[in-house]
Short mmCIF file of C-alpha atoms in Angstrom, two decimals:
data_model
loop_
_atom_site.label_atom_id
_atom_site.label_comp_id
_atom_site.label_asym_id
_atom_site.label_seq_id
_atom_site.Cartn_x
_atom_site.Cartn_y
_atom_site.Cartn_z
CA MET A 345 33.60 130.60 -96.50
CA ALA A 346 32.14 131.15 -99.98
CA PHE A 347 35.57 131.56 -101.29
CA LEU A 348 36.83 128.30 -99.62
CA LEU A 349 33.88 126.43 -101.28
CA GLN A 350 35.10 127.59 -104.61
CA GLN A 351 38.64 126.32 -104.35
CA SER A 352 39.80 123.32 -106.23
CA VAL A 353 40.39 120.36 -103.79
CA LEU A 354 42.63 117.34 -104.90
CA ILE A 355 42.00 114.16 -102.86
CA ILE A 356 44.71 111.59 -103.27
CA GLY A 357 43.00 108.13 -102.70
CA GLY A 358 39.55 106.89 -103.70
CA GLY A 359 39.25 104.18 -100.90
CA THR A 360 37.04 104.48 -97.73
CA TRP A 361 38.30 107.64 -96.45
CA GLY A 362 38.75 109.38 -99.91
CA CYS A 363 35.14 108.62 -100.80
CA SER A 364 33.69 109.59 -97.54
CA THR A 365 35.84 112.93 -97.76
CA ALA A 366 34.58 113.57 -101.29
CA LEU A 367 30.91 113.15 -100.57
CA GLN A 368 31.14 115.20 -97.32
CA LEU A 369 32.74 118.01 -99.01
CA ALA A 370 30.42 118.00 -101.85
CA ARG A 371 27.45 117.83 -99.61
CA GLN A 372 28.83 121.00 -97.91
CA GLY A 373 28.82 122.97 -101.16
CA TYR A 374 32.46 122.42 -102.44
CA THR A 375 32.21 122.67 -106.27
CA ASN A 376 35.65 121.94 -107.50
CA ILE A 377 36.52 118.49 -106.25
CA THR A 378 38.75 115.95 -107.85
CA VAL A 379 39.76 112.32 -106.68
CA PHE A 380 42.79 110.57 -108.01
CA ASP A 381 42.97 106.60 -107.65
CA GLN A 382 44.86 104.07 -109.76
CA SER A 383 41.89 101.66 -110.00
CA PRO A 384 38.20 101.85 -110.53
CA ILE A 385 36.22 102.51 -107.31
CA PRO A 386 35.94 100.26 -105.27
CA SER A 387 39.62 99.49 -105.87
CA PRO A 388 40.48 95.70 -105.56
CA ILE A 389 43.32 96.66 -103.16
CA SER A 390 41.08 99.03 -100.94
CA ALA A 391 40.64 97.68 -97.39
CA GLY A 392 37.15 98.91 -97.85
CA ASN A 393 36.30 96.77 -100.93
CA ASP A 394 35.08 93.78 -98.54
CA VAL A 395 31.81 92.07 -98.07
CA ASN A 396 31.43 93.16 -94.34
CA LYS A 397 32.97 95.14 -91.42
CA ILE A 398 32.22 95.12 -87.79
CA MET A 399 30.13 98.09 -86.57
CA GLU A 400 29.71 99.44 -83.04
CA GLU A 401 27.38 102.25 -82.12
CA GLY A 402 28.23 105.12 -79.76
CA ALA A 403 26.05 107.10 -77.40
CA PRO A 404 26.36 110.54 -75.67
CA SER A 405 28.15 110.43 -72.36
CA ASP A 406 29.29 113.09 -69.66
CA THR A 407 31.67 110.86 -67.82
CA ASP A 408 34.12 109.58 -70.66
CA THR A 409 37.76 110.31 -70.32
CA ASP A 410 39.35 112.29 -73.23
CA GLU A 411 40.46 109.20 -74.96
CA ARG A 412 37.18 107.40 -74.57
CA TYR A 413 35.24 110.60 -75.53
CA VAL A 414 37.14 110.72 -79.00
CA TRP A 415 36.18 107.20 -79.95
CA ASN A 416 32.63 107.60 -78.46
CA ARG A 417 32.15 110.91 -80.30
CA MET A 418 33.32 109.44 -83.63
CA HIS A 419 31.19 106.52 -83.04
CA GLN A 420 28.08 108.69 -82.27
CA ILE A 421 28.62 110.62 -85.62
CA ALA A 422 29.08 107.21 -87.61
CA THR A 423 26.12 105.70 -85.95
CA GLU A 424 23.62 108.67 -86.90
CA ALA A 425 24.71 108.17 -90.64
CA TRP A 426 24.57 104.23 -90.55
CA LYS A 427 21.11 104.48 -89.32
CA ASN A 428 19.60 107.60 -90.92
CA ASP A 429 21.78 108.88 -93.93
CA SER A 430 20.09 107.97 -97.19
CA VAL A 431 23.53 106.85 -98.52
CA PHE A 432 24.56 104.64 -95.66
CA ARG A 433 21.52 103.32 -93.78
CA SER A 434 20.80 100.33 -95.91
CA PHE A 435 24.08 98.81 -95.34
CA TYR A 436 24.02 98.59 -91.46
CA HIS A 437 22.80 95.37 -89.92
CA PRO A 438 22.42 95.57 -86.13
CA THR A 439 22.56 92.13 -85.39
CA GLY A 440 24.54 92.24 -82.29
CA PHE A 441 28.14 91.30 -81.44
CA ILE A 442 29.81 88.43 -79.49
CA MET A 443 33.15 89.15 -78.27
CA ALA A 444 35.35 86.57 -76.59
CA ALA A 445 38.90 85.52 -75.76
CA SER A 446 40.44 82.06 -75.00
CA GLN A 447 43.87 83.45 -73.97
CA ASP A 448 43.96 84.67 -70.24
CA SER A 449 45.99 87.96 -71.33
CA ALA A 450 43.51 88.87 -74.12
CA GLN A 451 40.60 88.12 -71.72
CA HIS A 452 41.99 90.49 -68.83
CA GLU A 453 43.30 93.28 -71.35
CA LEU A 454 40.37 93.29 -73.80
CA ILE A 455 37.13 91.42 -72.77
CA ASP A 456 37.18 92.71 -69.25
CA GLU A 457 37.86 96.18 -70.09
CA TYR A 458 35.20 96.24 -72.99
CA ILE A 459 32.47 94.84 -70.42
CA ALA A 460 33.39 97.56 -67.82
CA GLY A 461 33.18 100.35 -70.33
CA CYS A 462 30.24 99.14 -72.40
CA LYS A 463 27.04 101.43 -71.84
CA ASP A 464 24.60 98.58 -73.39
CA LYS A 465 23.70 95.45 -71.32
CA VAL A 466 25.47 92.41 -72.27
CA ARG A 467 25.08 88.88 -71.71
CA LEU A 468 28.00 86.92 -70.19
CA LEU A 469 29.11 83.75 -72.07
CA ASN A 470 31.24 81.21 -70.12
CA THR A 471 30.27 77.70 -71.57
CA ALA A 472 30.11 76.09 -75.07
CA GLU A 473 26.44 75.75 -74.47
CA GLU A 474 25.99 79.46 -73.81
CA PHE A 475 27.96 80.26 -76.93
CA ARG A 476 26.19 77.94 -79.13
CA ALA A 477 22.77 79.26 -77.95
CA THR A 478 23.54 82.67 -79.38
CA MET A 479 22.67 81.46 -82.93
CA LYS A 480 20.14 79.17 -84.57
CA LYS A 481 20.53 75.40 -83.93
CA GLY A 482 23.03 73.93 -86.32
CA ILE A 483 25.29 76.82 -86.87
CA LEU A 484 27.73 77.00 -84.00
CA THR A 485 28.77 73.24 -83.36
CA GLY A 486 32.11 73.59 -81.86
CA ASP A 487 33.60 73.06 -78.40
CA PHE A 488 34.64 76.71 -77.74
CA PRO A 489 37.67 75.56 -75.58
CA ASN A 490 38.58 77.95 -72.96
CA TRP A 491 36.26 80.72 -74.50
CA LYS A 492 35.05 83.53 -72.18
CA GLY A 493 32.93 86.62 -73.34
CA PHE A 494 29.89 88.28 -73.86
CA PHE A 495 26.96 88.93 -76.30
CA ARG A 496 26.28 92.58 -76.94
CA GLU A 497 22.80 92.10 -78.38
CA SER A 498 22.08 95.70 -79.31
CA GLY A 499 24.31 98.73 -80.46
CA ALA A 500 26.51 96.71 -82.67
CA GLY A 501 26.39 94.44 -85.78
CA TRP A 502 28.01 94.89 -89.28
CA VAL A 503 27.92 97.04 -92.52
CA PHE A 504 28.12 95.83 -96.12
CA ALA A 505 31.35 97.58 -96.67
CA ARG A 506 31.46 97.18 -100.46
CA GLY A 507 28.13 98.45 -101.01
CA ALA A 508 28.69 101.35 -98.90
CA LEU A 509 31.71 102.59 -100.76
CA GLU A 510 29.87 102.04 -104.30
CA ALA A 511 26.89 104.15 -102.86
CA THR A 512 29.25 106.89 -101.65
CA TYR A 513 31.02 106.96 -105.02
CA ARG A 514 27.63 107.35 -106.93
CA GLU A 515 26.26 110.00 -104.78
CA ALA A 516 29.56 112.01 -104.88
CA SER A 517 29.78 111.61 -108.58
CA ARG A 518 25.94 112.82 -108.87
CA LEU A 519 27.07 115.94 -106.63
CA GLY A 520 29.79 116.88 -109.19
CA VAL A 521 32.91 115.27 -107.87
CA ARG A 522 35.27 114.30 -110.58
CA TRP A 523 37.35 111.10 -110.64
CA VAL A 524 40.73 110.66 -112.35
CA ILE A 525 41.00 106.83 -112.38
CA GLY A 526 43.62 104.51 -113.92
CA ALA A 527 46.80 103.06 -113.31
CA ILE A 528 48.64 105.88 -115.24
CA GLU A 529 46.38 108.86 -115.12
CA GLY A 530 45.03 108.28 -111.71
CA SER A 531 48.12 107.12 -109.98
CA VAL A 532 49.81 110.02 -108.05
CA LYS A 533 53.58 109.51 -107.82
CA ARG A 534 54.67 112.79 -106.18
CA LEU A 535 53.32 115.92 -104.44
CA LEU A 536 54.02 119.16 -106.32
CA TYR A 537 55.72 122.01 -104.00
CA THR A 538 56.09 125.72 -104.24
CA GLY A 539 59.50 127.04 -105.45
CA ASP A 540 60.66 127.67 -101.79
CA GLY A 541 59.30 124.19 -100.64
CA ASN A 542 57.13 125.43 -98.03
CA ASP A 543 53.64 124.44 -99.35
CA VAL A 544 52.02 121.79 -101.38
CA VAL A 545 50.31 122.89 -104.79
CA GLY A 546 49.32 119.86 -106.55
CA VAL A 547 50.22 116.45 -107.76
CA ARG A 548 51.98 114.69 -110.53
CA THR A 549 50.49 111.49 -111.91
CA ALA A 550 52.28 108.45 -113.49
CA ASP A 551 51.59 109.86 -117.06
CA GLY A 552 53.64 113.01 -116.14
CA GLN A 553 50.61 115.41 -115.95
CA GLU A 554 50.73 117.97 -113.20
CA HIS A 555 47.37 118.72 -111.52
CA LYS A 556 47.31 121.96 -109.51
CA GLY A 557 45.08 122.63 -106.48
CA ASP A 558 44.34 125.16 -103.93
CA ARG A 559 43.83 122.39 -101.22
CA ILE A 560 45.30 118.87 -101.26
CA ILE A 561 43.97 115.96 -99.06
CA LEU A 562 46.16 112.92 -98.65
CA CYS A 563 44.13 109.78 -97.77
CA ALA A 564 45.94 107.09 -99.62
CA GLY A 565 45.94 104.57 -96.74
CA ALA A 566 48.83 102.48 -96.44
CA ASN A 567 50.29 103.93 -99.47
CA SER A 568 50.30 107.57 -97.95
CA ASP A 569 53.99 107.54 -96.64
CA GLN A 570 55.30 106.74 -99.98
CA LEU A 571 54.19 110.27 -100.91
CA LEU A 572 55.04 112.17 -97.67
CA ASP A 573 57.43 111.81 -94.84
CA PHE A 574 55.30 111.10 -91.88
CA GLN A 575 58.17 110.93 -89.38
CA ARG A 576 57.46 107.20 -88.51
CA GLN A 577 53.92 108.07 -87.64
CA LEU A 578 52.54 105.40 -89.97
CA ARG A 579 53.31 101.90 -90.17
CA PRO A 580 51.77 99.77 -93.16
CA THR A 581 50.38 96.64 -91.49
CA ALA A 582 48.39 93.93 -93.08
CA TRP A 583 45.82 91.50 -92.14
CA THR A 584 44.44 88.38 -93.80
CA LEU A 585 40.93 87.11 -94.80
CA ALA A 586 39.51 84.25 -96.62
CA HIS A 587 36.19 83.09 -97.74
CA ILE A 588 34.45 79.77 -98.11
CA GLN A 589 31.32 78.94 -100.15
CA LEU A 590 28.09 77.94 -98.31
CA THR A 591 25.17 76.11 -99.85
CA ASP A 592 21.87 77.72 -100.54
CA GLY A 593 20.38 75.92 -97.43
CA GLU A 594 23.00 77.20 -95.22
CA ARG A 595 22.85 80.69 -96.59
CA LYS A 596 19.00 80.82 -95.34
CA LEU A 597 20.11 79.34 -92.01
CA TRP A 598 23.11 81.69 -91.46
CA LYS A 599 21.20 84.86 -92.31
CA ASP A 600 21.03 87.83 -89.63
CA LEU A 601 23.57 86.36 -87.39
CA PRO A 602 25.48 88.46 -84.79
CA VAL A 603 29.23 88.97 -85.30
CA LEU A 604 31.49 86.25 -83.71
CA PHE A 605 34.77 87.71 -82.62
CA ASN A 606 37.41 86.02 -80.67
CA VAL A 607 40.12 88.67 -80.09
CA ASN A 608 42.98 86.06 -80.22
CA LEU A 609 41.57 83.69 -82.89
CA GLY A 610 39.47 85.39 -85.48
CA PHE A 611 36.08 86.46 -86.41
CA PHE A 612 33.14 85.61 -88.85
CA ILE A 613 30.24 87.50 -90.04
CA GLU A 614 27.09 86.12 -91.81
CA PRO A 615 27.55 85.19 -95.53
CA ASP A 616 27.21 87.79 -98.16
CA ALA A 617 23.78 87.93 -99.84
CA GLN A 618 25.18 88.07 -103.32
CA ASN A 619 27.34 84.99 -103.51
CA GLY A 620 26.69 83.14 -100.40
CA GLU A 621 30.25 83.15 -99.20
CA LEU A 622 31.34 83.31 -95.69
CA LYS A 623 34.37 85.60 -94.85
CA PHE A 624 36.41 84.85 -91.86
CA VAL A 625 39.63 86.38 -90.52
CA ASP A 626 42.35 84.84 -88.33
CA GLU A 627 43.26 87.20 -85.53
CA HIS A 628 46.89 88.30 -85.17
CA PRO A 629 48.97 91.50 -84.49
CA GLY A 630 49.52 91.78 -88.21
CA TYR A 631 52.11 91.44 -91.03
CA CYS A 632 54.50 94.12 -92.48
CA ASN A 633 56.68 93.90 -95.41
CA PHE A 634 59.92 95.19 -93.95
CA VAL A 635 62.26 96.55 -96.66
CA LYS A 636 65.52 98.77 -96.25
CA ASP A 637 65.84 101.84 -98.40
CA PRO A 638 69.18 101.18 -100.42
CA ALA A 639 70.08 104.88 -100.34
CA THR A 640 69.45 105.46 -96.56
CA GLY A 641 69.35 102.05 -95.01
CA VAL A 642 66.18 102.87 -93.25
CA GLU A 643 63.77 99.97 -92.74
CA LYS A 644 60.06 100.63 -93.34
CA SER A 645 57.09 98.46 -94.47
CA ILE A 646 56.04 98.67 -98.09
CA PRO A 647 52.53 97.50 -99.10
CA PHE A 648 51.92 95.31 -102.00
CA ALA A 649 48.95 93.43 -103.46
CA LYS A 650 48.15 89.82 -103.17
CA HIS A 651 45.06 87.90 -103.27
CA GLN A 652 46.61 84.89 -101.45
CA ILE A 653 47.40 84.60 -97.64
CA PRO A 654 50.20 82.90 -95.71
CA ALA A 655 49.76 79.19 -95.35
CA LYS A 656 49.98 79.87 -91.44
CA SER A 657 47.21 82.27 -91.59
CA GLU A 658 45.11 79.54 -93.28
CA ARG A 659 45.94 77.02 -90.62
CA ASP A 660 45.05 79.50 -87.79
CA ALA A 661 41.93 80.56 -89.76
CA ARG A 662 40.86 77.09 -89.88
CA GLN A 663 41.70 76.40 -86.37
CA PHE A 664 39.13 79.31 -85.41
CA LEU A 665 36.66 77.49 -87.61
CA ARG A 666 37.23 74.09 -85.91
CA GLU A 667 36.56 75.65 -82.43
CA THR A 668 33.25 77.40 -83.73
CA VAL A 669 31.89 75.72 -86.77
CA PRO A 670 33.85 72.50 -87.32
CA HIS A 671 31.45 70.97 -89.85
CA ILE A 672 32.62 73.48 -92.48
CA ALA A 673 36.07 74.11 -91.26
CA ASP A 674 37.97 72.00 -93.90
CA ARG A 675 36.05 73.30 -96.95
CA PRO A 676 38.31 74.89 -99.71
CA PHE A 677 38.69 78.48 -99.93
CA SER A 678 36.96 80.31 -102.62
CA PHE A 679 38.83 83.77 -102.26
CA ALA A 680 41.65 84.88 -99.95
CA ARG A 681 43.58 88.19 -99.71
CA ILE A 682 45.78 90.29 -97.64
CA CYS A 683 44.28 93.60 -96.46
CA TRP A 684 46.47 96.68 -95.68
CA ASP A 685 46.06 99.51 -93.22
CA ALA A 686 48.34 102.06 -91.53
CA ASP A 687 48.93 101.97 -87.84
CA THR A 688 49.86 105.14 -86.00
CA PRO A 689 51.93 104.70 -82.65
CA ASP A 690 48.73 105.18 -80.31
CA ARG A 691 46.23 103.66 -83.08
CA GLN A 692 44.64 107.20 -83.00
CA PHE A 693 43.67 108.69 -86.39
CA LEU A 694 45.80 111.37 -88.14
CA ILE A 695 43.53 113.88 -89.54
CA ASP A 696 45.14 117.46 -89.65
CA ARG A 697 46.41 120.23 -91.62
CA HIS A 698 50.18 119.73 -92.06
CA PRO A 699 52.15 122.05 -89.75
CA LYS A 700 54.67 123.03 -92.51
CA TYR A 701 52.33 122.72 -95.79
CA LYS A 702 49.31 124.82 -94.96
CA SER A 703 47.55 123.69 -98.10
CA LEU A 704 48.05 120.01 -97.39
CA VAL A 705 45.52 117.93 -95.09
CA VAL A 706 46.49 114.38 -94.14
CA ALA A 707 43.75 111.76 -93.33
CA VAL A 708 45.31 108.68 -92.74
CA GLY A 709 46.14 106.01 -89.89
CA GLY A 710 43.10 103.85 -89.83
CA SER A 711 44.78 101.54 -87.22
CA GLY A 712 42.20 98.64 -87.95
CA ASN A 713 39.24 100.92 -86.94
CA GLY A 714 38.76 103.15 -90.04
CA PHE A 715 35.85 101.50 -91.85
CA MET A 716 33.15 101.53 -89.16
CA MET A 717 33.95 105.27 -88.81
CA MET A 718 33.51 105.96 -92.62
CA PRO A 719 30.77 108.42 -92.48
CA ALA A 720 32.56 110.18 -89.45
CA ILE A 721 35.94 110.53 -91.33
CA GLY A 722 34.47 112.73 -94.03
CA VAL A 723 33.02 115.09 -91.43
CA ALA A 724 36.35 115.31 -89.36
CA VAL A 725 38.37 116.00 -92.58
CA GLN A 726 36.05 118.66 -93.60
CA GLN A 727 36.36 120.25 -90.17
CA ALA A 728 39.98 119.93 -90.07
CA LEU A 729 40.49 121.49 -93.53
CA GLU A 730 38.07 124.51 -92.26
CA GLY A 731 39.85 124.73 -88.85
CA LYS A 732 36.75 123.66 -87.21
CA LEU A 733 37.54 120.36 -85.62
CA GLU A 734 36.34 120.33 -81.99
CA ARG A 735 38.98 120.59 -79.35
CA ARG A 736 39.22 117.07 -78.10
CA LEU A 737 39.06 115.66 -81.66
CA LYS A 738 41.71 118.05 -82.90
CA HIS A 739 44.25 117.14 -80.32
CA ALA A 740 43.86 113.45 -80.58
CA PHE A 741 44.02 113.53 -84.35
CA ARG A 742 46.73 116.19 -84.51
CA TRP A 743 50.16 115.75 -86.37
CA ARG A 744 52.25 114.21 -83.53
CA PRO A 745 55.64 112.95 -84.56
CA GLU A 746 56.73 113.16 -81.06
CA THR A 747 54.73 109.90 -80.51
CA ALA A 748 56.96 108.01 -83.12
CA VAL A 749 60.41 108.95 -81.77
CA ASP A 750 62.33 105.67 -81.60
CA ARG A 751 59.26 103.74 -82.61
CA ASP A 752 59.37 100.07 -82.52
CA TRP A 753 58.17 98.93 -85.87
CA ARG A 754 57.45 95.45 -84.33
CA ASP A 755 55.36 96.56 -81.39
CA THR A 756 52.02 94.59 -81.44
CA GLN A 757 50.10 97.48 -80.17
CA HIS A 758 47.92 95.51 -77.61
CA ARG A 759 46.87 93.06 -80.38
CA HIS A 760 46.66 89.32 -79.63
CA GLY A 761 46.68 86.08 -81.43
CA GLY A 762 48.93 84.36 -83.90
CA ASP A 763 52.29 83.78 -82.42
CA GLY A 764 52.14 87.08 -80.47
CA THR A 765 54.47 88.99 -82.91
CA ILE A 766 54.33 91.15 -85.88
CA GLY A 767 54.97 88.93 -88.92
CA ASP A 768 57.46 89.92 -91.70
CA PHE A 769 56.18 89.05 -95.42
CA GLN A 770 59.95 88.84 -96.24
CA LYS A 771 60.09 85.58 -94.16
CA VAL A 772 56.75 84.09 -95.51
CA TYR A 773 57.66 81.23 -97.96
CA ALA A 774 54.31 79.41 -98.23
CA TRP A 775 51.11 80.74 -99.53
CA THR A 776 47.78 79.68 -100.14
CA HIS A 777 46.65 79.29 -103.84
CA VAL A 778 43.13 80.66 -104.13
CA GLY A 779 41.41 83.83 -105.44
CA LEU A 780 44.16 84.69 -108.04
CA GLU A 781 41.67 85.47 -110.81
CA ARG A 782 39.17 87.33 -108.66
CA GLU A 783 38.57 91.00 -109.54
CA GLY A 784 41.26 91.11 -112.09
CA VAL A 785 44.06 90.79 -109.73
CA GLY A 786 47.14 88.38 -110.59
CA LYS A 787 49.96 87.01 -108.67
CA SER A 788 52.09 89.41 -106.74
CA ASN A 789 55.75 89.73 -107.59
CA LEU A 790 56.82 89.15 -103.90
#
């Protein structure tokens, strides 16, 4: 073990999973860790560079099926950190969680199933009056048409995502982690292989420099499959979010709110403390950017950065607000962006040592659930690197191309909302025009 701790570890990607992994390894005594990212931490294109994310707690159980056990176990590890770890605990707000649906299919598939499996007591919500009563008077003023759901008053809430990323970066740096940052020097363009092609030995960055390492960890999120053939196990998928500005009076009234989430319409979380902006999301199965490789003719989704959202997403997001908080639904957006993740076929994480390249560990496939698990991800990656990941997690997170054979890139993967299909950015012709100058991000070339 002492020998392993002294080996050089190269981490590709300084987003949520890269920062978590760097911190965990440093805490466990690894002394030679280098993280590569094309942008300062937190990167403006990182999905974790966000004001808030939903958080749900886990609890021990002796009756879980294997699939439920995996999620519950990761939730337990994450919950322990969000509540007690000095780096993470100030960012978790256990305000509760309202979950609902207004489409029958979503109600039966998601809400009823959640209620049946939830170990905490929930309060059922069936009328507009019951929904409005979950928050202080004057916040929820909508009619909640056809909404059915529940209020989980304990064991859930939200986390301040950007703050957690920044704190993780600072602590990892204090513990000796090195960061190679920049569009040229920090941008990894390819992996380096041994002469026989049977192992990965390092990375080459955009400036042509080669960096060698004993262990390579690939956790570049939606961009990961541009560096390695994942055999269709990853589908880069994007979601859409926007902000509107609240007044000082509204900021005070809207403090300490439970999360409000309609699984087929969208969600919002209380306004951020710094700027008083309310983040909200329109719910849909996701967008992809389908492009055919000119050499092979193979279609795949290629991520890109854009601090705008499709006009359709704006209409859908405002409809969600009109059903819940109509008195603010038509205010101008102060910010908007698309936010990428990578879906595996079964929406389970992919955290494993590569079967061919023994020095390479992949940590990808957040599938829309990656941030709330942030503290647990580093633990899982460390254990996978050392061959110590517990049996059921190891099986669930394994390299599994057999699940992606003949994969349908347009599978909604049990997500609801929008028009019920995966969107294609190549067919989006109308975009909002907000947020273009925020955080130094300009217009996309799409």
